[in-house]
PDB file of C-alpha atoms in Angstrom:
ATOM      1  CA  MET O  17       0.205  -0.233  -0.049  1.00 73.00           C
ATOM      2  CA  SER O  18       1.469   3.455  -0.928  1.00 83.00           C
ATOM      3  CA  ILE O  19       2.099   5.596   1.826  1.00 95.00           C
ATOM      4  CA  THR O  20       2.589   9.547   1.002  1.00 97.00           C
ATOM      5  CA  ILE O  21       2.808  13.195   3.093  1.00 97.00           C
ATOM      6  CA  GLY O  22       1.073  15.751   1.465  1.00 98.00           C
ATOM      7  CA  LEU O  23       1.888  19.268   2.579  1.00 98.00           C
ATOM      8  CA  ASP O  24      -0.125  22.408   1.960  1.00 96.00           C
ATOM      9  CA  ILE O  25       1.995  25.496   2.066  1.00 95.00           C
ATOM     10  CA  GLY O  26       0.267  28.673   2.264  1.00 90.00           C
ATOM     11  CA  GLY O  27       1.025  32.008   3.452  1.00 87.00           C
ATOM     12  CA  THR O  28       0.350  31.693   7.164  1.00 89.00           C
ATOM     13  CA  LYS O  29       0.517  27.770   7.669  1.00 93.00           C
ATOM     14  CA  ILE O  30       1.845  24.774   6.503  1.00 96.00           C
ATOM     15  CA  SER O  31      -0.601  21.957   6.679  1.00 96.00           C
ATOM     16  CA  GLY O  32       0.779  18.188   6.354  1.00 97.00           C
ATOM     17  CA  GLY O  33      -0.627  14.967   6.760  1.00 97.00           C
ATOM     18  CA  VAL O  34      -0.087  11.358   5.931  1.00 97.00           C
ATOM     19  CA  ILE O  35      -2.510   9.851   3.051  1.00 97.00           C
ATOM     20  CA  ASP O  36      -2.856   6.292   2.176  1.00 96.00           C
ATOM     21  CA  GLU O  37      -3.823   5.435  -1.290  1.00 95.00           C
ATOM     22  CA  LYS O  38      -7.471   5.640  -0.849  1.00 96.00           C
ATOM     23  CA  GLY O  39      -7.109   9.514   0.235  1.00 96.00           C
ATOM     24  CA  MET O  40      -7.534   8.729   3.953  1.00 97.00           C
ATOM     25  CA  ILE O  41      -5.570  11.129   6.361  1.00 97.00           C
ATOM     26  CA  LEU O  42      -3.785   9.069   8.830  1.00 96.00           C
ATOM     27  CA  THR O  43      -1.754  11.339  10.630  1.00 95.00           C
ATOM     28  CA  GLN O  44      -1.512  15.485  10.673  1.00 96.00           C
ATOM     29  CA  GLY O  45       0.555  18.351  11.845  1.00 96.00           C
ATOM     30  CA  ARG O  46       1.115  21.927  11.096  1.00 95.00           C
ATOM     31  CA  ARG O  47       3.447  24.312  11.258  1.00 95.00           C
ATOM     32  CA  ASP O  48       3.908  28.514  10.743  1.00 95.00           C
ATOM     33  CA  THR O  49       4.820  29.542   7.611  1.00 94.00           C
ATOM     34  CA  PRO O  50       8.092  31.791   8.018  1.00 94.00           C
ATOM     35  CA  ALA O  51       6.331  33.551   4.569  1.00 91.00           C
ATOM     36  CA  LEU O  52       9.687  36.022   4.234  1.00 92.00           C
ATOM     37  CA  ASP O  53      12.410  33.260   4.249  1.00 95.00           C
ATOM     38  CA  PRO O  54      12.831  30.686   1.459  1.00 93.00           C
ATOM     39  CA  THR O  55      15.482  28.741   3.394  1.00 94.00           C
ATOM     40  CA  ALA O  56      13.260  28.938   6.377  1.00 96.00           C
ATOM     41  CA  ILE O  57       9.995  27.686   4.631  1.00 95.00           C
ATOM     42  CA  VAL O  58      12.103  24.580   3.352  1.00 95.00           C
ATOM     43  CA  GLY O  59      12.950  23.924   7.022  1.00 96.00           C
ATOM     44  CA  GLU O  60       9.537  24.148   8.614  1.00 96.00           C
ATOM     45  CA  ALA O  61       8.337  21.872   5.656  1.00 96.00           C
ATOM     46  CA  ALA O  62      11.111  19.316   6.129  1.00 96.00           C
ATOM     47  CA  SER O  63      10.514  19.274  10.131  1.00 96.00           C
ATOM     48  CA  LEU O  64       6.944  18.645   9.323  1.00 97.00           C
ATOM     49  CA  THR O  65       7.310  15.674   7.271  1.00 96.00           C
ATOM     50  CA  ARG O  66       9.900  14.296   9.448  1.00 95.00           C
ATOM     51  CA  GLU O  67       7.704  14.513  12.186  1.00 95.00           C
ATOM     52  CA  LEU O  68       4.832  12.842  10.230  1.00 95.00           C
ATOM     53  CA  SER O  69       6.923   9.922   8.978  1.00 93.00           C
ATOM     54  CA  SER O  70       8.318   9.283  12.620  1.00 90.00           C
ATOM     55  CA  ASP O  71       5.541   6.279  12.320  1.00 88.00           C
ATOM     56  CA  HIS O  72       5.062   5.467   8.978  1.00 91.00           C
ATOM     57  CA  LYS O  73       7.170   4.361   6.056  1.00 92.00           C
ATOM     58  CA  ILE O  74       6.931   6.913   3.383  1.00 95.00           C
ATOM     59  CA  ASP O  75       7.079   6.533  -0.259  1.00 95.00           C
ATOM     60  CA  ALA O  76       6.831  10.218  -1.587  1.00 96.00           C
ATOM     61  CA  VAL O  77       5.990  13.770  -0.726  1.00 97.00           C
ATOM     62  CA  GLY O  78       3.607  15.937  -2.639  1.00 97.00           C
ATOM     63  CA  VAL O  79       3.700  19.620  -2.280  1.00 97.00           C
ATOM     64  CA  ALA O  80       0.655  22.174  -2.583  1.00 96.00           C
ATOM     65  CA  CYS O  81       1.439  25.870  -2.725  1.00 93.00           C
ATOM     66  CA  ALA O  82      -0.400  29.080  -3.895  1.00 87.00           C
ATOM     67  CA  ALA O  83       2.039  29.966  -6.745  1.00 91.00           C
ATOM     68  CA  PHE O  84       2.881  29.996 -10.144  1.00 92.00           C
ATOM     69  CA  ILE O  85       4.646  26.363 -10.952  1.00 94.00           C
ATOM     70  CA  ASP O  86       6.694  25.339 -14.194  1.00 93.00           C
ATOM     71  CA  ARG O  87       5.287  22.599 -15.794  1.00 92.00           C
ATOM     72  CA  SER O  88       7.887  20.176 -14.716  1.00 90.00           C
ATOM     73  CA  GLY O  89       6.994  20.789 -11.026  1.00 90.00           C
ATOM     74  CA  SER O  90      10.644  21.720 -10.354  1.00 91.00           C
ATOM     75  CA  MET O  91      10.525  25.480 -10.146  1.00 93.00           C
ATOM     76  CA  VAL O  92       8.339  27.935  -7.912  1.00 94.00           C
ATOM     77  CA  TYR O  93       8.168  31.018 -10.599  1.00 94.00           C
ATOM     78  CA  PHE O  94       6.291  33.500  -8.505  1.00 90.00           C
ATOM     79  CA  SER O  95       4.216  33.105  -5.382  1.00 89.00           C
ATOM     80  CA  PRO O  96       2.031  36.298  -4.393  1.00 81.00           C
ATOM     81  CA  ASN O  97       2.254  35.659  -0.528  1.00 81.00           C
ATOM     82  CA  LEU O  98       5.534  33.812  -0.192  1.00 89.00           C
ATOM     83  CA  ALA O  99       9.123  34.841  -0.857  1.00 91.00           C
ATOM     84  CA  TRP O 100       9.416  32.798  -3.492  1.00 92.00           C
ATOM     85  CA  ARG O 101      10.814  33.800  -6.721  1.00 94.00           C
ATOM     86  CA  ASP O 102      12.314  31.387  -9.460  1.00 94.00           C
ATOM     87  CA  GLU O 103      12.767  29.364  -6.378  1.00 95.00           C
ATOM     88  CA  PRO O 104      14.013  25.175  -7.162  1.00 96.00           C
ATOM     89  CA  LEU O 105      11.300  24.139  -4.368  1.00 96.00           C
ATOM     90  CA  LYS O 106      11.643  20.463  -5.728  1.00 96.00           C
ATOM     91  CA  GLN O 107      15.330  20.049  -5.387  1.00 96.00           C
ATOM     92  CA  ARG O 108      15.667  21.843  -2.311  1.00 96.00           C
ATOM     93  CA  LEU O 109      13.134  19.551  -0.416  1.00 96.00           C
ATOM     94  CA  GLU O 110      14.523  16.589  -1.864  1.00 96.00           C
ATOM     95  CA  SER O 111      17.755  17.154  -0.933  1.00 95.00           C
ATOM     96  CA  ALA O 112      16.356  17.956   2.757  1.00 95.00           C
ATOM     97  CA  LEU O 113      14.428  14.975   2.868  1.00 94.00           C
ATOM     98  CA  GLU O 114      16.023  12.265   0.796  1.00 94.00           C
ATOM     99  CA  LEU O 115      12.780  11.434  -0.673  1.00 95.00           C
ATOM    100  CA  PRO O 116      11.117  12.091  -4.041  1.00 96.00           C
ATOM    101  CA  VAL O 117       8.956  15.485  -3.801  1.00 97.00           C
ATOM    102  CA  THR O 118       6.133  16.199  -6.371  1.00 97.00           C
ATOM    103  CA  ILE O 119       4.893  20.087  -6.424  1.00 97.00           C
ATOM    104  CA  GLU O 120       1.948  21.564  -7.577  1.00 96.00           C
ATOM    105  CA  ASN O 121      -0.185  24.655  -7.402  1.00 95.00           C
ATOM    106  CA  ASP O 122      -2.791  24.483  -4.424  1.00 93.00           C
ATOM    107  CA  ALA O 123      -5.666  24.940  -6.328  1.00 93.00           C
ATOM    108  CA  ASN O 124      -4.804  22.477  -8.812  1.00 96.00           C
ATOM    109  CA  ALA O 125      -4.160  20.068  -6.074  1.00 96.00           C
ATOM    110  CA  ALA O 126      -7.178  20.486  -4.394  1.00 96.00           C
ATOM    111  CA  ALA O 127      -9.218  19.902  -7.737  1.00 97.00           C
ATOM    112  CA  TRP O 128      -7.197  16.612  -8.190  1.00 98.00           C
ATOM    113  CA  GLY O 129      -8.303  15.682  -4.691  1.00 98.00           C
ATOM    114  CA  GLU O 130     -12.210  16.383  -5.520  1.00 98.00           C
ATOM    115  CA  PHE O 131     -11.567  14.342  -8.779  1.00 98.00           C
ATOM    116  CA  ARG O 132      -9.878  11.366  -7.015  1.00 98.00           C
ATOM    117  CA  PHE O 133     -11.619  11.461  -3.541  1.00 98.00           C
ATOM    118  CA  GLY O 134     -14.396  13.858  -3.136  1.00 97.00           C
ATOM    119  CA  ALA O 135     -17.086  15.502  -5.249  1.00 96.00           C
ATOM    120  CA  ALA O 136     -15.813  14.488  -8.778  1.00 97.00           C
ATOM    121  CA  VAL O 137     -15.089  10.978  -8.525  1.00 97.00           C
ATOM    122  CA  ASP O 138     -17.780  10.363 -11.343  1.00 95.00           C
ATOM    123  CA  ALA O 139     -16.540  12.676 -13.544  1.00 97.00           C
ATOM    124  CA  ALA O 140     -13.931  12.776 -16.312  1.00 97.00           C
ATOM    125  CA  ASN O 141     -14.231  16.378 -17.130  1.00 97.00           C
ATOM    126  CA  MET O 142     -14.451  18.827 -14.105  1.00 98.00           C
ATOM    127  CA  VAL O 143     -13.734  22.265 -13.094  1.00 98.00           C
ATOM    128  CA  MET O 144     -13.022  23.150  -9.267  1.00 97.00           C
ATOM    129  CA  VAL O 145     -13.380  26.829  -8.440  1.00 95.00           C
ATOM    130  CA  THR O 146     -12.292  27.913  -5.028  1.00 91.00           C
ATOM    131  CA  VAL O 147     -14.130  30.969  -3.711  1.00 91.00           C
ATOM    132  CA  GLY O 148     -12.559  32.610  -0.950  1.00 87.00           C
ATOM    133  CA  THR O 149     -10.096  35.640  -0.389  1.00 86.00           C
ATOM    134  CA  GLY O 150      -9.713  35.565  -4.364  1.00 89.00           C
ATOM    135  CA  ILE O 151     -10.419  32.854  -7.142  1.00 93.00           C
ATOM    136  CA  GLY O 152      -8.531  29.557  -7.411  1.00 90.00           C
ATOM    137  CA  GLY O 153      -9.322  27.263 -10.017  1.00 92.00           C
ATOM    138  CA  GLY O 154      -8.217  23.692 -11.283  1.00 96.00           C
ATOM    139  CA  VAL O 155      -9.280  21.869 -14.499  1.00 98.00           C
ATOM    140  CA  VAL O 156      -9.568  17.988 -15.253  1.00 98.00           C
ATOM    141  CA  VAL O 157      -9.953  17.090 -18.780  1.00 97.00           C
ATOM    142  CA  ASP O 158     -10.766  13.506 -19.936  1.00 97.00           C
ATOM    143  CA  GLY O 159      -8.914  12.804 -16.306  1.00 97.00           C
ATOM    144  CA  VAL O 160      -6.058  14.504 -16.786  1.00 97.00           C
ATOM    145  CA  LEU O 161      -5.023  17.586 -14.740  1.00 97.00           C
ATOM    146  CA  MET O 162      -4.875  20.453 -17.048  1.00 96.00           C
ATOM    147  CA  HIS O 163      -1.215  22.190 -16.500  1.00 95.00           C
ATOM    148  CA  GLY O 164      -0.781  24.377 -19.696  1.00 94.00           C
ATOM    149  CA  ALA O 165       2.242  25.255 -22.140  1.00 95.00           C
ATOM    150  CA  PHE O 166       4.151  26.608 -19.163  1.00 94.00           C
ATOM    151  CA  GLY O 167       2.609  25.036 -16.123  1.00 93.00           C
ATOM    152  CA  VAL O 168       0.401  27.996 -15.044  1.00 92.00           C
ATOM    153  CA  ALA O 169      -3.176  27.183 -16.495  1.00 93.00           C
ATOM    154  CA  ALA O 170      -6.604  27.350 -14.851  1.00 94.00           C
ATOM    155  CA  GLU O 171      -5.857  30.856 -13.259  1.00 93.00           C
ATOM    156  CA  LEU O 172      -9.471  31.505 -13.572  1.00 95.00           C
ATOM    157  CA  GLY O 173      -9.769  34.086 -11.271  1.00 94.00           C
ATOM    158  CA  HIS O 174      -7.998  36.157 -13.610  1.00 93.00           C
ATOM    159  CA  MET O 175     -10.038  36.552 -16.765  1.00 95.00           C
ATOM    160  CA  ARG O 176     -10.619  39.827 -17.388  1.00 95.00           C
ATOM    161  CA  VAL O 177     -14.486  40.120 -17.086  1.00 95.00           C
ATOM    162  CA  VAL O 178     -14.781  43.931 -16.700  1.00 96.00           C
ATOM    163  CA  PRO O 179     -12.435  46.321 -18.801  1.00 93.00           C
ATOM    164  CA  SER O 180     -10.798  49.087 -16.943  1.00 92.00           C
ATOM    165  CA  GLY O 181     -12.638  47.775 -13.785  1.00 96.00           C
ATOM    166  CA  ILE O 182     -11.183  47.543 -10.068  1.00 96.00           C
ATOM    167  CA  ARG O 183      -7.380  46.847  -9.857  1.00 95.00           C
ATOM    168  CA  CYS O 184      -6.514  43.494  -9.182  1.00 91.00           C
ATOM    169  CA  GLY O 185      -3.488  42.302  -6.632  1.00 85.00           C
ATOM    170  CA  CYS O 186      -2.118  40.710  -9.994  1.00 86.00           C
ATOM    171  CA  GLY O 187      -1.950  44.127 -11.110  1.00 89.00           C
ATOM    172  CA  ASN O 188      -4.473  44.046 -13.837  1.00 93.00           C
ATOM    173  CA  ARG O 189      -7.818  45.702 -13.943  1.00 96.00           C
ATOM    174  CA  GLY O 190     -10.916  44.250 -13.765  1.00 97.00           C
ATOM    175  CA  CYS O 191     -10.040  40.457 -13.124  1.00 96.00           C
ATOM    176  CA  TRP O 192     -13.207  38.156 -12.243  1.00 97.00           C
ATOM    177  CA  GLU O 193     -11.932  37.794  -8.601  1.00 94.00           C
ATOM    178  CA  MET O 194     -12.494  41.306  -7.892  1.00 96.00           C
ATOM    179  CA  TYR O 195     -16.379  40.898  -8.477  1.00 97.00           C
ATOM    180  CA  ALA O 196     -16.845  37.133  -7.316  1.00 96.00           C
ATOM    181  CA  SER O 197     -14.906  36.528  -4.179  1.00 94.00           C
ATOM    182  CA  GLY O 198     -15.111  36.969  -0.529  1.00 92.00           C
ATOM    183  CA  THR O 199     -13.226  39.967  -1.036  1.00 93.00           C
ATOM    184  CA  ALA O 200     -15.641  41.282  -3.524  1.00 96.00           C
ATOM    185  CA  LEU O 201     -18.542  40.326  -0.866  1.00 96.00           C
ATOM    186  CA  VAL O 202     -16.700  42.113   2.109  1.00 96.00           C
ATOM    187  CA  ARG O 203     -15.932  45.270  -0.087  1.00 97.00           C
ATOM    188  CA  GLU O 204     -19.618  45.749  -1.137  1.00 97.00           C
ATOM    189  CA  ALA O 205     -21.065  45.073   2.300  1.00 97.00           C
ATOM    190  CA  GLN O 206     -18.673  47.577   4.026  1.00 97.00           C
ATOM    191  CA  ASP O 207     -19.746  49.994   1.249  1.00 97.00           C
ATOM    192  CA  LEU O 208     -23.614  49.681   2.428  1.00 97.00           C
ATOM    193  CA  VAL O 209     -22.793  50.125   6.050  1.00 96.00           C
ATOM    194  CA  VAL O 210     -20.444  53.138   5.209  1.00 96.00           C
ATOM    195  CA  SER O 211     -23.817  54.750   3.162  1.00 96.00           C
ATOM    196  CA  GLY O 212     -25.562  54.770   6.226  1.00 94.00           C
ATOM    197  CA  SER O 213     -28.842  53.219   4.461  1.00 95.00           C
ATOM    198  CA  PRO O 214     -30.847  51.428   6.729  1.00 95.00           C
ATOM    199  CA  LEU O 215     -30.440  48.521   4.977  1.00 94.00           C
ATOM    200  CA  GLY O 216     -27.031  48.309   6.372  1.00 95.00           C
ATOM    201  CA  ALA O 217     -28.434  48.110   9.889  1.00 96.00           C
ATOM    202  CA  ARG O 218     -27.845  44.359  10.736  1.00 97.00           C
ATOM    203  CA  LEU O 219     -24.058  44.206   9.024  1.00 97.00           C
ATOM    204  CA  GLY O 220     -23.398  47.480  10.947  1.00 96.00           C
ATOM    205  CA  GLU O 221     -24.423  45.558  14.640  1.00 96.00           C
ATOM    206  CA  LEU O 222     -22.340  42.637  13.145  1.00 96.00           C
ATOM    207  CA  CYS O 223     -19.260  44.537  12.926  1.00 95.00           C
ATOM    208  CA  GLY O 224     -19.758  46.889  16.203  1.00 95.00           C
ATOM    209  CA  GLY O 225     -20.021  49.891  13.822  1.00 93.00           C
ATOM    210  CA  ASP O 226     -16.575  49.576  12.378  1.00 95.00           C
ATOM    211  CA  PRO O 227     -16.874  48.586   8.502  1.00 95.00           C
ATOM    212  CA  ALA O 228     -13.408  47.705   8.545  1.00 96.00           C
ATOM    213  CA  ALA O 229     -14.115  45.144  11.159  1.00 96.00           C
ATOM    214  CA  LEU O 230     -16.900  43.488   8.647  1.00 96.00           C
ATOM    215  CA  ARG O 231     -15.987  39.813   7.508  1.00 94.00           C
ATOM    216  CA  GLY O 232     -17.213  37.455   5.119  1.00 93.00           C
ATOM    217  CA  PRO O 233     -18.920  34.964   7.795  1.00 93.00           C
ATOM    218  CA  ASP O 234     -20.653  38.126   9.339  1.00 95.00           C
ATOM    219  CA  VAL O 235     -22.493  38.532   5.944  1.00 96.00           C
ATOM    220  CA  THR O 236     -23.228  35.135   5.840  1.00 94.00           C
ATOM    221  CA  ARG O 237     -24.493  34.659   9.221  1.00 95.00           C
ATOM    222  CA  ALA O 238     -26.811  37.851   8.548  1.00 96.00           C
ATOM    223  CA  ALA O 239     -28.275  36.176   5.453  1.00 96.00           C
ATOM    224  CA  ALA O 240     -28.921  33.191   7.213  1.00 94.00           C
ATOM    225  CA  GLU O 241     -30.765  35.113   9.881  1.00 96.00           C
ATOM    226  CA  GLY O 242     -33.144  36.561   6.951  1.00 96.00           C
ATOM    227  CA  ASP O 243     -31.242  39.932   6.370  1.00 97.00           C
ATOM    228  CA  PRO O 244     -32.588  41.266   2.900  1.00 97.00           C
ATOM    229  CA  ALA O 245     -29.154  43.374   2.169  1.00 97.00           C
ATOM    230  CA  ALA O 246     -27.207  40.336   3.283  1.00 97.00           C
ATOM    231  CA  ILE O 247     -29.150  37.978   1.047  1.00 97.00           C
ATOM    232  CA  GLU O 248     -29.055  40.302  -1.646  1.00 97.00           C
ATOM    233  CA  LEU O 249     -25.526  40.995  -1.545  1.00 97.00           C
ATOM    234  CA  LEU O 250     -24.794  37.147  -1.517  1.00 96.00           C
ATOM    235  CA  ALA O 251     -27.046  36.993  -4.908  1.00 97.00           C
ATOM    236  CA  ASP O 252     -25.062  39.456  -6.462  1.00 97.00           C
ATOM    237  CA  LEU O 253     -21.931  37.393  -6.094  1.00 96.00           C
ATOM    238  CA  GLY O 254     -23.958  34.388  -7.042  1.00 96.00           C
ATOM    239  CA  VAL O 255     -24.627  36.333 -10.382  1.00 97.00           C
ATOM    240  CA  TRP O 256     -21.046  37.359 -10.826  1.00 97.00           C
ATOM    241  CA  ILE O 257     -20.006  33.444  -9.812  1.00 96.00           C
ATOM    242  CA  GLY O 258     -22.808  31.803 -12.243  1.00 97.00           C
ATOM    243  CA  GLU O 259     -21.425  34.536 -15.201  1.00 97.00           C
ATOM    244  CA  GLY O 260     -18.054  33.908 -15.144  1.00 97.00           C
ATOM    245  CA  LEU O 261     -18.470  29.974 -14.885  1.00 97.00           C
ATOM    246  CA  ALA O 262     -20.921  30.326 -18.063  1.00 97.00           C
ATOM    247  CA  SER O 263     -17.505  31.870 -20.034  1.00 96.00           C
ATOM    248  CA  VAL O 264     -15.517  28.982 -18.536  1.00 96.00           C
ATOM    249  CA  ALA O 265     -18.049  26.699 -19.991  1.00 96.00           C
ATOM    250  CA  ALA O 266     -17.900  27.629 -23.325  1.00 95.00           C
ATOM    251  CA  ILE O 267     -14.170  27.042 -23.068  1.00 95.00           C
ATOM    252  CA  LEU O 268     -13.911  24.032 -21.272  1.00 96.00           C
ATOM    253  CA  ASP O 269     -17.469  22.463 -21.534  1.00 96.00           C
ATOM    254  CA  PRO O 270     -17.052  20.509 -18.084  1.00 97.00           C
ATOM    255  CA  GLU O 271     -19.369  17.827 -17.143  1.00 97.00           C
ATOM    256  CA  LEU O 272     -18.920  19.070 -13.252  1.00 97.00           C
ATOM    257  CA  ILE O 273     -18.143  22.336 -11.826  1.00 97.00           C
ATOM    258  CA  VAL O 274     -17.141  22.001  -8.115  1.00 96.00           C
ATOM    259  CA  LEU O 275     -17.360  24.874  -5.696  1.00 94.00           C
ATOM    260  CA  GLY O 276     -15.374  25.264  -2.664  1.00 91.00           C
ATOM    261  CA  GLY O 277     -13.616  27.991  -0.561  1.00 87.00           C
ATOM    262  CA  GLY O 278     -15.099  29.590   2.376  1.00 83.00           C
ATOM    263  CA  VAL O 279     -17.964  31.520   0.414  1.00 81.00           C
ATOM    264  CA  ALA O 280     -19.316  28.328  -0.695  1.00 80.00           C
ATOM    265  CA  GLU O 281     -20.390  27.851   2.773  1.00 81.00           C
ATOM    266  CA  ALA O 282     -23.235  29.936   2.050  1.00 87.00           C
ATOM    267  CA  GLY O 283     -25.033  27.007   0.334  1.00 88.00           C
ATOM    268  CA  ALA O 284     -28.101  27.744  -1.573  1.00 91.00           C
ATOM    269  CA  LEU O 285     -27.865  31.595  -0.517  1.00 93.00           C
ATOM    270  CA  LEU O 286     -25.028  31.758  -2.870  1.00 93.00           C
ATOM    271  CA  ILE O 287     -25.190  28.724  -5.067  1.00 92.00           C
ATOM    272  CA  ASP O 288     -29.132  29.048  -6.154  1.00 94.00           C
ATOM    273  CA  PRO O 289     -28.482  32.586  -7.653  1.00 96.00           C
ATOM    274  CA  ALA O 290     -24.971  31.056  -9.479  1.00 95.00           C
ATOM    275  CA  LEU O 291     -26.853  28.404 -11.274  1.00 95.00           C
ATOM    276  CA  ALA O 292     -29.552  30.611 -12.267  1.00 96.00           C
ATOM    277  CA  ALA O 293     -26.907  33.006 -13.903  1.00 97.00           C
ATOM    278  CA  PHE O 294     -24.915  30.246 -15.524  1.00 97.00           C
ATOM    279  CA  ARG O 295     -28.126  28.924 -16.947  1.00 96.00           C
ATOM    280  CA  ARG O 296     -28.910  32.619 -18.231  1.00 96.00           C
ATOM    281  CA  GLN O 297     -25.689  33.034 -19.737  1.00 96.00           C
ATOM    282  CA  LEU O 298     -24.761  29.583 -21.044  1.00 95.00           C
ATOM    283  CA  THR O 299     -24.084  29.656 -24.836  1.00 93.00           C
ATOM    284  CA  GLY O 300     -26.591  27.305 -26.707  1.00 93.00           C
ATOM    285  CA  ARG O 301     -28.525  27.262 -23.544  1.00 92.00           C
ATOM    286  CA  GLY O 302     -31.507  24.986 -24.244  1.00 90.00           C
ATOM    287  CA  HIS O 303     -29.905  23.177 -26.906  1.00 93.00           C
ATOM    288  CA  ARG O 304     -26.837  21.341 -25.220  1.00 92.00           C
ATOM    289  CA  PRO O 305     -26.109  19.256 -22.209  1.00 94.00           C
ATOM    290  CA  GLU O 306     -25.620  21.268 -19.175  1.00 94.00           C
ATOM    291  CA  ALA O 307     -22.629  20.824 -16.328  1.00 95.00           C
ATOM    292  CA  ARG O 308     -24.041  19.782 -12.829  1.00 95.00           C
ATOM    293  CA  PHE O 309     -22.965  21.547  -9.855  1.00 94.00           C
ATOM    294  CA  ALA O 310     -21.425  20.254  -6.760  1.00 94.00           C
ATOM    295  CA  LEU O 311     -20.049  21.565  -3.383  1.00 93.00           C
ATOM    296  CA  ALA O 312     -16.711  20.288  -3.002  1.00 94.00           C
ATOM    297  CA  ARG O 313     -16.397  17.780   0.196  1.00 95.00           C
ATOM    298  CA  LEU O 314     -12.724  17.569   1.104  1.00 95.00           C
ATOM    299  CA  GLY O 315     -12.958  21.174   2.636  1.00 92.00           C
ATOM    300  CA  ASN O 316      -9.347  22.651   3.430  1.00 90.00           C
ATOM    301  CA  ASP O 317      -7.728  18.974   3.471  1.00 95.00           C
ATOM    302  CA  ALA O 318      -8.408  18.855  -0.653  1.00 96.00           C
ATOM    303  CA  GLY O 319      -5.140  20.341  -1.772  1.00 95.00           C
ATOM    304  CA  MET O 320      -2.881  18.387   0.822  1.00 97.00           C
ATOM    305  CA  ILE O 321      -4.804  14.965  -0.490  1.00 98.00           C
ATOM    306  CA  GLY O 322      -4.548  16.064  -3.801  1.00 98.00           C
ATOM    307  CA  ALA O 323      -0.864  16.679  -3.641  1.00 97.00           C
ATOM    308  CA  ALA O 324      -0.359  13.436  -1.816  1.00 98.00           C
ATOM    309  CA  ASP O 325      -2.345  11.331  -4.557  1.00 97.00           C
ATOM    310  CA  LEU O 326      -0.184  13.076  -7.174  1.00 97.00           C
ATOM    311  CA  ALA O 327       3.322  12.329  -5.301  1.00 96.00           C
ATOM    312  CA  ALA O 328       1.973   8.542  -5.184  1.00 96.00           C
ATOM    313  CA  GLN O 329       0.772   8.417  -9.106  1.00 94.00           C
ATOM    314  CA  ALA O 330       4.441  10.089  -9.859  1.00 93.00           C
ATOM    315  CA  GLN O 331       6.088   6.903  -8.148  1.00 89.00           C
ATOM    316  CA  ALA O 332       4.018   4.435  -9.585  1.00 77.00           C
TER     317      ALA O 332
END
């Protein structure tokens, strides 16, 4: 039986787990991420791996990270939240661990985890969209994870949907994630509170009158309580998500779209408007098969599980 370790290296923490061939987590651990020091990141990742492997014979290590990674899975071109610039991460980790290492973008790894063991186990062609602070994406076509010519495919959040729109963290204007993410939801909710409109009264209460303290879960809570403004904000966000997914479907024609990330926890308040907008904007609507929607099942462990499975497959 193949036993691998999956690591998910994010801007604030490194999550790790020992994963069996069925995608089950046998042991878990975590470390804080020394985000500004590439050498220290490798050191913490290696330390966590050694800790996790103390009671298991490990065949390989898979690493999911929020970064642009070359097609060979050797070099991290760039990471927005970590001090990685042209970082030879695979070689450095393999030297530290004396184990085979597979590197993968975190959204790709999460999509693969859902494809292999989660919401997409019955699909050959799927798109996963994670809606959180930004939008992450992963695409599986005919059972193969899409990487593109240079390894940076499926950056769905950076489709340009509004020419000359809001400036994105990537430097461009009008990216999809500036309108269809948790950041967008909070921005609109804060604007409503700042406006002084009675519609924002409940949201104002939840942030103690300080719009800067308002967070996405506050909006979801207010909507679950029946607050009309919060319900409207989630519906507006759902429309942006659905319309963007219709464009994705026009290019990739998936059979299944998996929605994950913290914002998706709003459930039907978000999914129903997203699905309705998707159907309104779908090219050839009424005369073509339509992709199914599903909620991700593996939660925050998807990237770790997916990375571990990719490492196992690389050794098969």
